PDB file of C-alpha atoms in Angstrom:
ATOM      1  CA  MET A  20      -0.117   0.430  -0.031  1.00 68.00           C
ATOM      2  CA  SER A  21       2.878   2.370   0.519  1.00 74.00           C
ATOM      3  CA  GLU A  22       2.644   3.181  -3.527  1.00 87.00           C
ATOM      4  CA  ARG A  23      -0.966   4.188  -3.710  1.00 90.00           C
ATOM      5  CA  ARG A  24      -0.194   8.089  -3.234  1.00 88.00           C
ATOM      6  CA  ARG A  25       2.992   7.396  -6.056  1.00 89.00           C
ATOM      7  CA  LEU A  26       0.041   5.431  -8.073  1.00 94.00           C
ATOM      8  CA  ILE A  27      -2.774   8.401  -7.930  1.00 93.00           C
ATOM      9  CA  ASN A  28      -0.147  11.084  -8.971  1.00 91.00           C
ATOM     10  CA  LEU A  29       0.970   8.354 -12.400  1.00 93.00           C
ATOM     11  CA  ALA A  30      -2.810   8.318 -12.476  1.00 95.00           C
ATOM     12  CA  TYR A  31      -4.138  12.040 -12.349  1.00 94.00           C
ATOM     13  CA  ARG A  32      -1.378  13.415 -14.888  1.00 94.00           C
ATOM     14  CA  LEU A  33      -2.223  10.723 -17.229  1.00 95.00           C
ATOM     15  CA  LEU A  34      -5.840  11.097 -16.572  1.00 95.00           C
ATOM     16  CA  GLY A  35      -6.781  15.003 -15.924  1.00 93.00           C
ATOM     17  CA  SER A  36      -9.487  13.755 -13.066  1.00 92.00           C
ATOM     18  CA  LEU A  37      -8.752  12.769  -9.136  1.00 90.00           C
ATOM     19  CA  ALA A  38     -11.593  10.936  -9.134  1.00 90.00           C
ATOM     20  CA  ASP A  39     -10.905   8.243 -11.992  1.00 93.00           C
ATOM     21  CA  ALA A  40      -7.433   8.332 -10.825  1.00 94.00           C
ATOM     22  CA  GLU A  41      -8.792   6.783  -7.613  1.00 94.00           C
ATOM     23  CA  ASP A  42     -10.859   3.695  -9.659  1.00 95.00           C
ATOM     24  CA  VAL A  43      -7.540   3.553 -12.020  1.00 97.00           C
ATOM     25  CA  VAL A  44      -6.089   2.883  -8.649  1.00 96.00           C
ATOM     26  CA  GLN A  45      -8.178   0.779  -6.972  1.00 97.00           C
ATOM     27  CA  GLU A  46      -9.095  -1.601  -9.737  1.00 98.00           C
ATOM     28  CA  THR A  47      -5.183  -1.802 -10.560  1.00 97.00           C
ATOM     29  CA  TYR A  48      -5.075  -3.510  -5.889  1.00 96.00           C
ATOM     30  CA  ALA A  49      -7.972  -5.823  -7.019  1.00 97.00           C
ATOM     31  CA  ARG A  50      -6.366  -6.893  -9.784  1.00 97.00           C
ATOM     32  CA  TRP A  51      -3.069  -7.566  -7.399  1.00 96.00           C
ATOM     33  CA  TYR A  52      -4.900  -9.372  -4.624  1.00 95.00           C
ATOM     34  CA  ALA A  53      -6.849 -10.889  -6.823  1.00 97.00           C
ATOM     35  CA  MET A  54      -3.928 -13.480  -7.348  1.00 95.00           C
ATOM     36  CA  PRO A  55      -2.916 -16.268  -5.751  1.00 95.00           C
ATOM     37  CA  PRO A  56      -0.014 -15.645  -3.312  1.00 94.00           C
ATOM     38  CA  ASP A  57       2.107 -17.361  -4.777  1.00 95.00           C
ATOM     39  CA  ARG A  58       1.944 -14.902  -7.945  1.00 94.00           C
ATOM     40  CA  GLN A  59       2.242 -12.470  -5.410  1.00 94.00           C
ATOM     41  CA  GLU A  60       5.223 -14.110  -3.488  1.00 94.00           C
ATOM     42  CA  ALA A  61       6.665 -14.530  -7.275  1.00 96.00           C
ATOM     43  CA  ILE A  62       7.407 -11.073  -8.421  1.00 95.00           C
ATOM     44  CA  ASP A  63      10.291  -9.439  -7.588  1.00 94.00           C
ATOM     45  CA  SER A  64       9.315  -6.140  -7.824  1.00 92.00           C
ATOM     46  CA  PRO A  65       5.666  -5.269  -6.768  1.00 93.00           C
ATOM     47  CA  GLY A  66       5.728  -1.067  -7.331  1.00 92.00           C
ATOM     48  CA  ALA A  67       6.704  -2.015 -11.069  1.00 92.00           C
ATOM     49  CA  TRP A  68       3.588  -4.315 -11.081  1.00 95.00           C
ATOM     50  CA  LEU A  69       0.973  -1.895  -9.477  1.00 95.00           C
ATOM     51  CA  THR A  70       2.753   0.818 -11.724  1.00 94.00           C
ATOM     52  CA  THR A  71       2.564  -1.310 -15.632  1.00 95.00           C
ATOM     53  CA  VAL A  72      -0.824  -2.145 -14.418  1.00 97.00           C
ATOM     54  CA  ALA A  73      -2.392   0.638 -13.722  1.00 97.00           C
ATOM     55  CA  SER A  74      -0.361   2.631 -17.041  1.00 96.00           C
ATOM     56  CA  ARG A  75      -2.313  -0.305 -18.959  1.00 96.00           C
ATOM     57  CA  ILE A  76      -5.767   1.070 -17.443  1.00 97.00           C
ATOM     58  CA  CYS A  77      -4.766   4.736 -18.016  1.00 96.00           C
ATOM     59  CA  LEU A  78      -4.256   4.186 -21.510  1.00 95.00           C
ATOM     60  CA  ASP A  79      -6.999   1.739 -22.131  1.00 94.00           C
ATOM     61  CA  LEU A  80      -9.001   4.664 -20.057  1.00 94.00           C
ATOM     62  CA  LEU A  81      -7.437   7.187 -22.186  1.00 93.00           C
ATOM     63  CA  GLY A  82      -8.239   5.330 -25.788  1.00 86.00           C
ATOM     64  CA  SER A  83     -12.224   6.005 -25.065  1.00 86.00           C
ATOM     65  CA  ALA A  84     -11.556   9.385 -23.478  1.00 80.00           C
ATOM     66  CA  ARG A  85     -11.951  11.010 -26.729  1.00 75.00           C
ATOM     67  CA  ALA A  86     -15.485  10.181 -27.804  1.00 74.00           C
ATOM     68  CA  ARG A  87     -16.383  10.176 -24.156  1.00 80.00           C
ATOM     69  CA  ARG A  88     -15.798  14.660 -25.063  1.00 78.00           C
ATOM     70  CA  GLU A  89     -17.862  14.228 -27.546  1.00 78.00           C
ATOM     71  CA  ARG A  90     -20.810  13.553 -25.949  1.00 84.00           C
ATOM     72  CA  TYR A  91     -19.446  16.378 -22.908  1.00 86.00           C
ATOM     73  CA  VAL A  92     -21.108  18.881 -22.957  1.00 89.00           C
ATOM     74  CA  GLY A  93     -19.548  21.850 -23.287  1.00 89.00           C
ATOM     75  CA  GLU A  94     -15.505  22.807 -22.773  1.00 92.00           C
ATOM     76  CA  TRP A  95     -14.039  20.536 -20.971  1.00 94.00           C
ATOM     77  CA  ILE A  96     -11.037  20.735 -18.821  1.00 95.00           C
ATOM     78  CA  PRO A  97      -9.107  18.812 -15.746  1.00 95.00           C
ATOM     79  CA  GLU A  98     -10.041  18.373 -12.741  1.00 94.00           C
ATOM     80  CA  PRO A  99      -8.159  21.082 -10.856  1.00 95.00           C
ATOM     81  CA  LEU A 100      -6.493  20.425  -7.272  1.00 90.00           C
ATOM     82  CA  PRO A 101      -5.783  22.472  -4.390  1.00 86.00           C
ATOM     83  CA  ASP A 102      -3.167  23.151  -2.973  1.00 76.00           C
ATOM     84  CA  GLY A 103      -2.005  19.620  -1.449  1.00 56.00           C
ATOM     85  CA  THR A 104      -1.666  21.244   2.463  1.00 35.00           C
ATOM     86  CA  GLU A 105      -5.149  21.621   2.383  1.00 34.00           C
ATOM     87  CA  TRP A 106      -6.925  18.830   0.754  1.00 33.00           C
ATOM     88  CA  VAL A 107      -8.455  15.083   0.609  1.00 33.00           C
ATOM     89  CA  THR A 108      -9.479  12.299  -1.046  1.00 33.00           C
ATOM     90  CA  GLY A 109     -12.776  13.290  -0.870  1.00 32.00           C
ATOM     91  CA  ARG A 110     -13.742   9.500  -0.837  1.00 31.00           C
ATOM     92  CA  SER A 111     -17.043   9.386   1.723  1.00 31.00           C
ATOM     93  CA  ASP A 112     -15.156   6.581   3.883  1.00 35.00           C
ATOM     94  CA  ALA A 113     -11.813   8.710   5.619  1.00 35.00           C
ATOM     95  CA  ALA A 114     -12.256  10.066   8.151  1.00 35.00           C
ATOM     96  CA  THR A 115      -9.123  11.883   8.406  1.00 36.00           C
ATOM     97  CA  ALA A 116      -6.767  13.303   5.184  1.00 36.00           C
ATOM     98  CA  ASP A 117      -4.319  10.968   4.442  1.00 40.00           C
ATOM     99  CA  PRO A 118      -1.181  11.906   3.168  1.00 37.00           C
ATOM    100  CA  ALA A 119      -0.691   8.643   1.079  1.00 38.00           C
ATOM    101  CA  ASP A 120      -4.345  10.369  -0.286  1.00 38.00           C
ATOM    102  CA  ARG A 121      -2.662  13.455  -1.903  1.00 41.00           C
ATOM    103  CA  VAL A 122      -1.050  14.300  -4.812  1.00 42.00           C
ATOM    104  CA  THR A 123       1.793  16.726  -5.282  1.00 45.00           C
ATOM    105  CA  LEU A 124       1.961  19.738  -6.394  1.00 43.00           C
ATOM    106  CA  ASP A 125       4.074  21.067  -8.507  1.00 65.00           C
ATOM    107  CA  GLU A 126       4.768  21.798 -12.121  1.00 69.00           C
ATOM    108  CA  SER A 127       4.388  18.894 -13.647  1.00 79.00           C
ATOM    109  CA  ILE A 128       0.462  19.195 -13.300  1.00 84.00           C
ATOM    110  CA  ASN A 129      -0.621  23.656 -13.889  1.00 89.00           C
ATOM    111  CA  MET A 130      -3.563  23.850 -14.992  1.00 93.00           C
ATOM    112  CA  ALA A 131      -1.266  24.932 -18.555  1.00 91.00           C
ATOM    113  CA  PHE A 132       0.192  22.109 -18.510  1.00 90.00           C
ATOM    114  CA  LEU A 133      -2.471  19.122 -17.932  1.00 93.00           C
ATOM    115  CA  VAL A 134      -4.359  21.091 -21.210  1.00 93.00           C
ATOM    116  CA  VAL A 135      -1.532  20.496 -23.295  1.00 92.00           C
ATOM    117  CA  LEU A 136      -1.189  17.044 -22.552  1.00 93.00           C
ATOM    118  CA  GLU A 137      -5.067  16.712 -23.166  1.00 91.00           C
ATOM    119  CA  SER A 138      -4.149  17.880 -27.182  1.00 90.00           C
ATOM    120  CA  MET A 139      -2.050  14.068 -26.888  1.00 93.00           C
ATOM    121  CA  THR A 140      -2.460  10.936 -28.235  1.00 93.00           C
ATOM    122  CA  PRO A 141      -2.534   9.045 -25.500  1.00 94.00           C
ATOM    123  CA  ALA A 142       0.288   6.586 -26.491  1.00 94.00           C
ATOM    124  CA  GLU A 143       2.661  10.429 -26.401  1.00 95.00           C
ATOM    125  CA  ARG A 144       0.874  11.603 -23.502  1.00 95.00           C
ATOM    126  CA  VAL A 145       1.895   8.000 -21.275  1.00 95.00           C
ATOM    127  CA  ALA A 146       5.959   7.838 -23.048  1.00 95.00           C
ATOM    128  CA  PHE A 147       6.375  11.300 -21.885  1.00 93.00           C
ATOM    129  CA  ILE A 148       5.035  11.093 -18.155  1.00 93.00           C
ATOM    130  CA  LEU A 149       6.216   7.774 -17.315  1.00 93.00           C
ATOM    131  CA  HIS A 150      10.181   9.296 -18.772  1.00 91.00           C
ATOM    132  CA  ASP A 151       9.422  12.957 -18.424  1.00 89.00           C
ATOM    133  CA  VAL A 152       7.980  13.109 -15.047  1.00 87.00           C
ATOM    134  CA  PHE A 153       8.224   9.716 -13.210  1.00 88.00           C
ATOM    135  CA  ARG A 154      11.825   8.820 -14.305  1.00 88.00           C
ATOM    136  CA  TYR A 155      11.092   5.751 -16.434  1.00 92.00           C
ATOM    137  CA  SER A 156      13.654   4.399 -18.080  1.00 94.00           C
ATOM    138  CA  PHE A 157      12.381   3.572 -22.629  1.00 95.00           C
ATOM    139  CA  THR A 158      13.398   0.323 -22.339  1.00 96.00           C
ATOM    140  CA  GLU A 159      10.272   0.295 -19.335  1.00 94.00           C
ATOM    141  CA  VAL A 160       7.980   2.387 -20.734  1.00 95.00           C
ATOM    142  CA  ALA A 161       8.554   0.462 -23.780  1.00 96.00           C
ATOM    143  CA  GLU A 162       7.116  -2.537 -22.053  1.00 93.00           C
ATOM    144  CA  ILE A 163       3.861  -0.555 -20.975  1.00 92.00           C
ATOM    145  CA  VAL A 164       3.064   0.626 -23.903  1.00 92.00           C
ATOM    146  CA  GLY A 165       3.473  -2.161 -25.948  1.00 93.00           C
ATOM    147  CA  ARG A 166       6.195   0.017 -28.667  1.00 95.00           C
ATOM    148  CA  THR A 167       9.478  -0.819 -28.884  1.00 97.00           C
ATOM    149  CA  PRO A 168      12.404   1.317 -26.877  1.00 97.00           C
ATOM    150  CA  ALA A 169      13.000   3.625 -29.977  1.00 97.00           C
ATOM    151  CA  ALA A 170       9.390   4.306 -30.359  1.00 97.00           C
ATOM    152  CA  CYS A 171       8.510   5.919 -27.615  1.00 96.00           C
ATOM    153  CA  ARG A 172      11.564   7.871 -27.403  1.00 95.00           C
ATOM    154  CA  GLN A 173       9.930   9.346 -30.072  1.00 97.00           C
ATOM    155  CA  LEU A 174       6.495   9.694 -28.203  1.00 96.00           C
ATOM    156  CA  ALA A 175       7.678  11.440 -25.559  1.00 93.00           C
ATOM    157  CA  SER A 176      10.100  14.391 -28.142  1.00 93.00           C
ATOM    158  CA  SER A 177       7.169  14.859 -30.099  1.00 94.00           C
ATOM    159  CA  ALA A 178       5.045  15.566 -26.403  1.00 92.00           C
ATOM    160  CA  ARG A 179       8.331  17.416 -25.578  1.00 91.00           C
ATOM    161  CA  ARG A 180       8.017  18.936 -28.197  1.00 91.00           C
ATOM    162  CA  ARG A 181       4.165  20.679 -27.999  1.00 90.00           C
ATOM    163  CA  ILE A 182       4.868  21.509 -24.359  1.00 87.00           C
ATOM    164  CA  ARG A 183       7.879  23.517 -25.513  1.00 84.00           C
ATOM    165  CA  ALA A 184       5.418  25.373 -28.549  1.00 84.00           C
ATOM    166  CA  SER A 185       3.223  26.255 -25.671  1.00 81.00           C
ATOM    167  CA  GLN A 186       4.902  27.402 -22.646  1.00 76.00           C
ATOM    168  CA  ALA A 187       4.626  31.529 -21.652  1.00 69.00           C
ATOM    169  CA  PRO A 188       7.415  33.216 -20.595  1.00 69.00           C
ATOM    170  CA  THR A 189       7.874  32.929 -16.781  1.00 71.00           C
ATOM    171  CA  THR A 190       6.119  34.664 -13.741  1.00 79.00           C
ATOM    172  CA  THR A 191       7.476  34.117 -10.888  1.00 85.00           C
ATOM    173  CA  THR A 192       5.137  33.186  -8.187  1.00 85.00           C
ATOM    174  CA  ALA A 193       4.513  36.103  -5.932  1.00 90.00           C
ATOM    175  CA  GLN A 194       4.032  37.834  -9.750  1.00 92.00           C
ATOM    176  CA  GLN A 195       1.425  35.847 -10.673  1.00 93.00           C
ATOM    177  CA  ALA A 196       0.064  36.043  -7.433  1.00 94.00           C
ATOM    178  CA  ASN A 197       0.008  40.063  -7.092  1.00 96.00           C
ATOM    179  CA  ILE A 198      -2.200  39.327 -10.316  1.00 96.00           C
ATOM    180  CA  VAL A 199      -4.175  37.313  -9.836  1.00 97.00           C
ATOM    181  CA  ARG A 200      -4.649  39.305  -6.106  1.00 97.00           C
ATOM    182  CA  ASN A 201      -5.447  42.423  -8.415  1.00 97.00           C
ATOM    183  CA  PHE A 202      -8.177  40.571 -10.267  1.00 98.00           C
ATOM    184  CA  LYS A 203      -9.961  39.502  -8.097  1.00 97.00           C
ATOM    185  CA  GLN A 204      -9.603  42.200  -6.485  1.00 97.00           C
ATOM    186  CA  ALA A 205     -11.342  44.465 -10.173  1.00 97.00           C
ATOM    187  CA  TRP A 206     -13.462  41.714 -10.577  1.00 95.00           C
ATOM    188  CA  GLU A 207     -15.109  42.337  -6.734  1.00 94.00           C
ATOM    189  CA  ALA A 208     -15.193  45.540  -7.655  1.00 95.00           C
ATOM    190  CA  LYS A 209     -17.491  44.851 -11.055  1.00 95.00           C
ATOM    191  CA  ASP A 210     -14.581  47.563 -11.970  1.00 97.00           C
ATOM    192  CA  ILE A 211     -14.161  46.405 -16.384  1.00 97.00           C
ATOM    193  CA  ASN A 212     -12.191  48.636 -16.946  1.00 98.00           C
ATOM    194  CA  ALA A 213      -9.258  46.885 -13.848  1.00 98.00           C
ATOM    195  CA  LEU A 214     -10.086  43.778 -15.720  1.00 98.00           C
ATOM    196  CA  ILE A 215      -9.411  44.697 -18.618  1.00 98.00           C
ATOM    197  CA  ALA A 216      -6.273  45.982 -17.921  1.00 98.00           C
ATOM    198  CA  LEU A 217      -5.119  43.048 -16.357  1.00 98.00           C
ATOM    199  CA  LEU A 218      -6.036  40.894 -19.038  1.00 98.00           C
ATOM    200  CA  ASP A 219      -4.018  40.190 -22.491  1.00 97.00           C
ATOM    201  CA  PRO A 220      -6.128  41.706 -25.369  1.00 97.00           C
ATOM    202  CA  HIS A 221      -6.338  37.944 -27.329  1.00 96.00           C
ATOM    203  CA  ALA A 222      -6.412  36.500 -23.953  1.00 97.00           C
ATOM    204  CA  THR A 223      -9.084  33.406 -23.605  1.00 97.00           C
ATOM    205  CA  ALA A 224     -11.529  31.971 -20.491  1.00 98.00           C
ATOM    206  CA  ILE A 225     -13.385  28.528 -20.986  1.00 97.00           C
ATOM    207  CA  ALA A 226     -15.740  27.319 -18.331  1.00 96.00           C
ATOM    208  CA  ASP A 227     -16.718  23.934 -17.598  1.00 96.00           C
ATOM    209  CA  GLY A 228     -20.059  23.519 -16.131  1.00 94.00           C
ATOM    210  CA  GLY A 229     -20.242  19.818 -17.687  1.00 92.00           C
ATOM    211  CA  GLY A 230     -23.931  20.218 -17.957  1.00 89.00           C
ATOM    212  CA  ARG A 231     -24.892  20.500 -14.516  1.00 87.00           C
ATOM    213  CA  VAL A 232     -24.733  24.466 -14.019  1.00 89.00           C
ATOM    214  CA  ASN A 233     -25.468  27.375 -16.294  1.00 86.00           C
ATOM    215  CA  THR A 234     -21.379  29.183 -17.670  1.00 89.00           C
ATOM    216  CA  ALA A 235     -20.310  29.351 -21.211  1.00 89.00           C
ATOM    217  CA  LEU A 236     -20.905  26.680 -23.223  1.00 88.00           C
ATOM    218  CA  ARG A 237     -17.563  27.824 -25.757  1.00 93.00           C
ATOM    219  CA  PRO A 238     -14.846  30.063 -25.098  1.00 96.00           C
ATOM    220  CA  ILE A 239     -14.699  33.897 -24.271  1.00 97.00           C
ATOM    221  CA  GLU A 240     -11.962  35.338 -26.138  1.00 97.00           C
ATOM    222  CA  GLY A 241     -10.689  38.780 -26.297  1.00 98.00           C
ATOM    223  CA  ALA A 242     -10.180  40.801 -22.858  1.00 98.00           C
ATOM    224  CA  GLU A 243     -13.109  43.215 -22.531  1.00 97.00           C
ATOM    225  CA  GLN A 244     -15.521  40.158 -23.690  1.00 98.00           C
ATOM    226  CA  ILE A 245     -14.016  38.408 -20.228  1.00 98.00           C
ATOM    227  CA  ALA A 246     -14.092  41.672 -18.530  1.00 97.00           C
ATOM    228  CA  ARG A 247     -18.002  42.164 -19.006  1.00 97.00           C
ATOM    229  CA  TYR A 248     -18.201  38.442 -18.665  1.00 95.00           C
ATOM    230  CA  ALA A 249     -17.337  38.133 -15.430  1.00 94.00           C
ATOM    231  CA  VAL A 250     -18.647  41.687 -14.180  1.00 94.00           C
ATOM    232  CA  LYS A 251     -22.476  40.012 -14.414  1.00 92.00           C
ATOM    233  CA  ILE A 252     -21.295  37.127 -13.222  1.00 89.00           C
ATOM    234  CA  ALA A 253     -20.703  39.191  -9.921  1.00 87.00           C
ATOM    235  CA  GLY A 254     -23.936  41.270 -11.122  1.00 88.00           C
ATOM    236  CA  ARG A 255     -26.035  37.537 -10.969  1.00 87.00           C
ATOM    237  CA  ALA A 256     -24.288  36.432  -7.366  1.00 84.00           C
ATOM    238  CA  PRO A 257     -23.297  39.409  -5.476  1.00 83.00           C
ATOM    239  CA  ASN A 258     -23.456  36.714  -1.788  1.00 88.00           C
ATOM    240  CA  LEU A 259     -19.988  34.796  -3.670  1.00 89.00           C
ATOM    241  CA  THR A 260     -17.188  34.516  -1.405  1.00 93.00           C
ATOM    242  CA  ILE A 261     -13.976  35.454  -3.684  1.00 94.00           C
ATOM    243  CA  LEU A 262     -10.991  33.328  -2.333  1.00 95.00           C
ATOM    244  CA  GLU A 263      -7.373  33.685  -3.147  1.00 95.00           C
ATOM    245  CA  ARG A 264      -6.326  29.851  -3.363  1.00 94.00           C
ATOM    246  CA  THR A 265      -3.599  27.583  -4.613  1.00 92.00           C
ATOM    247  CA  VAL A 266      -4.791  25.480  -8.087  1.00 94.00           C
ATOM    248  CA  ASN A 267      -2.872  22.855  -9.421  1.00 91.00           C
ATOM    249  CA  GLY A 268       0.351  23.915  -7.832  1.00 88.00           C
ATOM    250  CA  ARG A 269      -0.630  27.576  -8.872  1.00 91.00           C
ATOM    251  CA  PRO A 270      -1.882  31.432  -7.481  1.00 94.00           C
ATOM    252  CA  GLY A 271      -6.320  30.860  -8.437  1.00 96.00           C
ATOM    253  CA  LEU A 272      -9.031  32.003  -7.680  1.00 97.00           C
ATOM    254  CA  VAL A 273     -12.356  29.790  -5.425  1.00 96.00           C
ATOM    255  CA  ALA A 274     -16.125  31.263  -5.492  1.00 94.00           C
ATOM    256  CA  GLN A 275     -18.342  29.523  -2.466  1.00 94.00           C
ATOM    257  CA  LEU A 276     -21.717  30.601  -2.047  1.00 91.00           C
ATOM    258  CA  GLY A 277     -22.647  29.465   1.067  1.00 89.00           C
ATOM    259  CA  GLY A 278     -18.928  27.812   2.080  1.00 89.00           C
ATOM    260  CA  ILE A 279     -19.496  25.449  -0.464  1.00 93.00           C
ATOM    261  CA  THR A 280     -17.041  25.942  -4.079  1.00 95.00           C
ATOM    262  CA  VAL A 281     -19.050  26.708  -6.721  1.00 94.00           C
ATOM    263  CA  THR A 282     -16.215  28.087  -9.033  1.00 95.00           C
ATOM    264  CA  VAL A 283     -12.455  27.235  -9.497  1.00 97.00           C
ATOM    265  CA  ALA A 284     -10.050  29.286 -11.589  1.00 97.00           C
ATOM    266  CA  ALA A 285      -7.467  28.864 -12.760  1.00 97.00           C
ATOM    267  CA  PHE A 286      -4.925  31.394 -14.483  1.00 97.00           C
ATOM    268  CA  ASP A 287      -1.977  31.191 -16.828  1.00 95.00           C
ATOM    269  CA  LEU A 288       0.182  34.603 -17.403  1.00 94.00           C
ATOM    270  CA  ALA A 289       2.686  35.733 -19.972  1.00 90.00           C
ATOM    271  CA  ALA A 290       4.745  38.406 -18.189  1.00 82.00           C
ATOM    272  CA  ASP A 291       2.520  41.164 -16.399  1.00 89.00           C
ATOM    273  CA  ARG A 292      -1.168  39.578 -18.326  1.00 95.00           C
ATOM    274  CA  ILE A 293      -3.380  36.985 -17.779  1.00 97.00           C
ATOM    275  CA  THR A 294      -3.779  34.896 -21.020  1.00 96.00           C
ATOM    276  CA  ARG A 295      -5.735  31.952 -19.649  1.00 97.00           C
ATOM    277  CA  ILE A 296      -8.904  31.610 -17.342  1.00 98.00           C
ATOM    278  CA  TRP A 297      -9.696  28.006 -16.610  1.00 98.00           C
ATOM    279  CA  VAL A 298     -13.333  28.348 -14.745  1.00 97.00           C
ATOM    280  CA  VAL A 299     -14.284  25.024 -13.557  1.00 97.00           C
ATOM    281  CA  ARG A 300     -17.886  25.174 -11.812  1.00 95.00           C
ATOM    282  CA  ASN A 301     -18.634  21.147 -12.865  1.00 95.00           C
ATOM    283  CA  PRO A 302     -19.698  20.026  -8.963  1.00 94.00           C
ATOM    284  CA  GLU A 303     -18.446  16.719  -9.847  1.00 92.00           C
ATOM    285  CA  LYS A 304     -14.939  17.705 -10.330  1.00 94.00           C
ATOM    286  CA  LEU A 305     -15.045  20.259  -7.623  1.00 94.00           C
ATOM    287  CA  ARG A 306     -16.110  17.364  -5.210  1.00 89.00           C
ATOM    288  CA  PRO A 307     -11.992  17.575  -3.162  1.00 86.00           C
ATOM    289  CA  TRP A 308     -12.826  21.087  -2.763  1.00 89.00           C
ATOM    290  CA  THR A 309     -16.367  20.590  -0.952  1.00 80.00           C
ATOM    291  CA  GLU A 310     -15.216  18.028   1.252  1.00 68.00           C
ATOM    292  CA  GLY A 311     -11.961  20.067   1.952  1.00 54.00           C
ATOM    293  CA  THR A 312     -14.479  23.263   3.656  1.00 47.00           C
ATOM    294  CA  ARG A 313     -16.101  20.160   5.434  1.00 40.00           C
ATOM    295  CA  SER A 314     -13.775  18.430   6.934  1.00 35.00           C
TER     296      SER A 314
END
């Protein structure tokens, strides 16, 4: 069971969903415990076996994910994660937060990174995550993916180019936090001009309601359009409480009604302007945030 934390970290990066990651890990352990004791004892490295099985389950799920996304109502955004020191997995049978159930937060799971992963083929994503993030050799990756080591090297290289092409000039965490804080204050003040000044002229805002709540079904393009939409939302929900929180390892915002998280916003910045905003409102994807506020 000491492998559980690493497996959840791996499956979340591969799938972009904590709920799906938990299901994968549960299925992986079910397969382990279904084996007779003599077969378990014959496995030299249980950790490697568990990783291989979990990765293959994820690979299968990624293969069918595109069809599921086509049926999804509106835009699909990876499930946002709270700061690693503040959240639990949200399992109904978990009375306390188990440190082994926390997903490690680092640059490999910021929202911009996860969105680029969504554009990759399943094999690219698995090869890249296993090699570049979890440091598996291409020989080990090949055994999991079912390709040659040379093919896996090419897959990871292709994925790496996608990541590099999407990367914006870096800003420090302090700079990011300051800009997000200013956005929060301008949003609360319903100051359209202040919001526009914080946004890149070609900024994009994408919302994910999953068909369960009212939200924009298409990306909102342009600083002025985003600012006006944000002000309209603020006007519709006067009792909304906006909090500064860490979202997938970076400064973000959380909106609550009556102490319940109803919106999580992640940001991508270039220099001193916001270039992309991902707004998650699907209640199923906010489960870790809601459970965390109640624990």
